[in-house]
Every structure is written in structure tokens, then in C-alpha cells.
Amino acid sequence: MCPLFHIREYVMKTVGAAKFKQQCLSLLDHLDPEGLVVTKHGKPVARVVPYERGFAPLIGSLKNKIVVNGDLLSTGSAWQANAES
């Protein structure tokens, strides 16, 4: 690995883009929990972090958490389609 780089108060390992391209699979296999920073010409361009498992699925996550008062489909006004103008 290359020198260290500070992001969000964490010290992260850095790797140049060319080296990352050559060793991508190996770097991913040995990825630390804090991840690594990919640099181009010494400037950070990307951060690679492990995927976090355990997020609740979005579908159904708000079930029983929203209360609807009234009729959602009503405009609150009477509408007469056959009325003359």
C-alpha cells in the first residue's frame, strides 16, 4: 500500500489508480473495515469501503408508522360531471 490519507478523522490506506486497476480483485479480497482511498496524481478520487449488510428492506419498512386522516382520494369539493356551466 501507499501512504496514509485522512478522511473524516479516520486514517485510511491509499492506492494509486494504476495499482488499483492492476490489483483490484486482490485489494477487494483483503479490504480493511475502514476501506481504502484511490488516488490519481496524488489526489483522492474514490473511496472503497466494504458493503454493510443488515439494512432493513425499504419495501414495507414504514408499515404501521404512517397514519392517514381523511380520504386521500377526495379533493374536498363536490364535483358534478353532468352540470351545465
PDB file of C-alpha atoms in Angstrom:
ATOM      1  CA  MET A   1       0.000   0.000   0.000  1.00  0.00           C
ATOM      2  CA  CYS A   2       0.903   3.645  -0.340  1.00  0.00           C
ATOM      3  CA  PRO A   3       0.992   6.460   2.216  1.00  0.00           C
ATOM      4  CA  LEU A   4      -1.866   7.236   4.547  1.00  0.00           C
ATOM      5  CA  PHE A   5      -4.647   9.736   3.863  1.00  0.00           C
ATOM      6  CA  HIS A   6      -7.017  11.345   6.379  1.00  0.00           C
ATOM      7  CA  ILE A   7     -10.746  11.303   5.629  1.00  0.00           C
ATOM      8  CA  ARG A   8     -13.393  12.083   8.232  1.00  0.00           C
ATOM      9  CA  GLU A   9     -10.923  11.686  11.084  1.00  0.00           C
ATOM     10  CA  TYR A  10     -10.030   8.134  10.015  1.00  0.00           C
ATOM     11  CA  VAL A  11      -6.616   7.151   8.739  1.00  0.00           C
ATOM     12  CA  MET A  12      -7.140   5.228   5.529  1.00  0.00           C
ATOM     13  CA  LYS A  13      -4.757   3.361   3.269  1.00  0.00           C
ATOM     14  CA  THR A  14      -4.302   4.826  -0.196  1.00  0.00           C
ATOM     15  CA  VAL A  15      -3.504   3.231  -3.520  1.00  0.00           C
ATOM     16  CA  GLY A  16      -2.851   4.806  -6.896  1.00  0.00           C
ATOM     17  CA  ALA A  17      -5.412   4.289  -9.651  1.00  0.00           C
ATOM     18  CA  ALA A  18      -2.972   2.311 -11.833  1.00  0.00           C
ATOM     19  CA  LYS A  19      -2.109  -0.063  -8.989  1.00  0.00           C
ATOM     20  CA  PHE A  20      -5.797  -0.375  -8.079  1.00  0.00           C
ATOM     21  CA  LYS A  21      -6.582  -1.312 -11.691  1.00  0.00           C
ATOM     22  CA  GLN A  22      -3.857  -3.991 -11.717  1.00  0.00           C
ATOM     23  CA  GLN A  23      -4.641  -5.459  -8.293  1.00  0.00           C
ATOM     24  CA  CYS A  24      -8.349  -4.712  -7.924  1.00  0.00           C
ATOM     25  CA  LEU A  25      -9.546  -8.221  -7.018  1.00  0.00           C
ATOM     26  CA  SER A  26      -6.713  -8.798  -4.562  1.00  0.00           C
ATOM     27  CA  LEU A  27      -7.296  -5.416  -2.910  1.00  0.00           C
ATOM     28  CA  LEU A  28     -11.010  -6.172  -2.585  1.00  0.00           C
ATOM     29  CA  ASP A  29     -10.276  -9.598  -1.083  1.00  0.00           C
ATOM     30  CA  HIS A  30      -8.069  -8.002   1.598  1.00  0.00           C
ATOM     31  CA  LEU A  31     -10.094  -4.832   2.172  1.00  0.00           C
ATOM     32  CA  ASP A  32      -9.877  -3.484   5.729  1.00  0.00           C
ATOM     33  CA  PRO A  33     -13.112  -2.491   7.508  1.00  0.00           C
ATOM     34  CA  GLU A  34     -12.226   1.198   7.107  1.00  0.00           C
ATOM     35  CA  GLY A  35     -11.617   0.767   3.365  1.00  0.00           C
ATOM     36  CA  LEU A  36      -9.060   2.492   1.156  1.00  0.00           C
ATOM     37  CA  VAL A  37      -8.707   5.659  -0.911  1.00  0.00           C
ATOM     38  CA  VAL A  38      -7.915   5.511  -4.637  1.00  0.00           C
ATOM     39  CA  THR A  39      -5.789   8.424  -5.851  1.00  0.00           C
ATOM     40  CA  LYS A  40      -4.862   9.913  -9.218  1.00  0.00           C
ATOM     41  CA  HIS A  41      -1.748  12.078  -9.336  1.00  0.00           C
ATOM     42  CA  GLY A  42      -1.717  12.067  -5.517  1.00  0.00           C
ATOM     43  CA  LYS A  43      -5.268  13.432  -5.194  1.00  0.00           C
ATOM     44  CA  PRO A  44      -8.102  11.284  -3.814  1.00  0.00           C
ATOM     45  CA  VAL A  45     -10.743  10.371  -6.410  1.00  0.00           C
ATOM     46  CA  ALA A  46     -12.625   7.482  -4.790  1.00  0.00           C
ATOM     47  CA  ARG A  47     -13.093   5.663  -1.524  1.00  0.00           C
ATOM     48  CA  VAL A  48     -13.671   1.908  -1.490  1.00  0.00           C
ATOM     49  CA  VAL A  49     -15.375   0.575   1.627  1.00  0.00           C
ATOM     50  CA  PRO A  50     -16.825  -2.841   2.476  1.00  0.00           C
ATOM     51  CA  TYR A  51     -20.522  -3.340   1.794  1.00  0.00           C
ATOM     52  CA  GLU A  52     -22.541  -3.192   5.005  1.00  0.00           C
ATOM     53  CA  ARG A  53     -25.094  -5.946   5.331  1.00  0.00           C
ATOM     54  CA  GLY A  54     -28.099  -5.824   7.570  1.00  0.00           C
ATOM     55  CA  PHE A  55     -30.011  -2.831   6.243  1.00  0.00           C
ATOM     56  CA  ALA A  56     -33.756  -3.224   6.566  1.00  0.00           C
ATOM     57  CA  PRO A  57     -35.510  -3.614   3.228  1.00  0.00           C
ATOM     58  CA  LEU A  58     -37.240  -0.453   2.050  1.00  0.00           C
ATOM     59  CA  ILE A  59     -40.434  -2.187   0.940  1.00  0.00           C
ATOM     60  CA  GLY A  60     -42.706  -2.409   3.948  1.00  0.00           C
ATOM     61  CA  SER A  61     -40.344  -0.545   6.279  1.00  0.00           C
ATOM     62  CA  LEU A  62     -42.963   2.155   7.029  1.00  0.00           C
ATOM     63  CA  LYS A  63     -45.826  -0.287   7.658  1.00  0.00           C
ATOM     64  CA  ASN A  64     -47.908   0.816  10.673  1.00  0.00           C
ATOM     65  CA  LYS A  65     -45.837   4.006  11.002  1.00  0.00           C
ATOM     66  CA  ILE A  66     -48.000   6.353   8.915  1.00  0.00           C
ATOM     67  CA  VAL A  67     -51.487   7.483   9.921  1.00  0.00           C
ATOM     68  CA  VAL A  68     -53.883   8.740   7.237  1.00  0.00           C
ATOM     69  CA  ASN A  69     -56.602  11.121   8.404  1.00  0.00           C
ATOM     70  CA  GLY A  70     -59.467  11.505   5.968  1.00  0.00           C
ATOM     71  CA  ASP A  71     -59.839  10.350   2.385  1.00  0.00           C
ATOM     72  CA  LEU A  72     -56.660  10.537   0.297  1.00  0.00           C
ATOM     73  CA  LEU A  73     -58.616  10.495  -2.967  1.00  0.00           C
ATOM     74  CA  SER A  74     -61.059  13.264  -2.084  1.00  0.00           C
ATOM     75  CA  THR A  75     -60.470  16.838  -3.239  1.00  0.00           C
ATOM     76  CA  GLY A  76     -62.789  18.152  -0.558  1.00  0.00           C
ATOM     77  CA  SER A  77     -65.139  19.608  -3.193  1.00  0.00           C
ATOM     78  CA  ALA A  78     -68.269  18.128  -4.711  1.00  0.00           C
ATOM     79  CA  TRP A  79     -67.858  17.537  -8.443  1.00  0.00           C
ATOM     80  CA  GLN A  80     -70.800  17.329 -10.759  1.00  0.00           C
ATOM     81  CA  ALA A  81     -69.801  15.963 -14.143  1.00  0.00           C
ATOM     82  CA  ASN A  82     -73.192  16.472 -15.794  1.00  0.00           C
ATOM     83  CA  ALA A  83     -73.800  20.017 -14.538  1.00  0.00           C
ATOM     84  CA  GLU A  84     -74.342  22.801 -17.062  1.00  0.00           C
ATOM     85  CA  SER A  85     -71.900  25.713 -16.894  1.00  0.00           C
TER      86      SER A  85
END
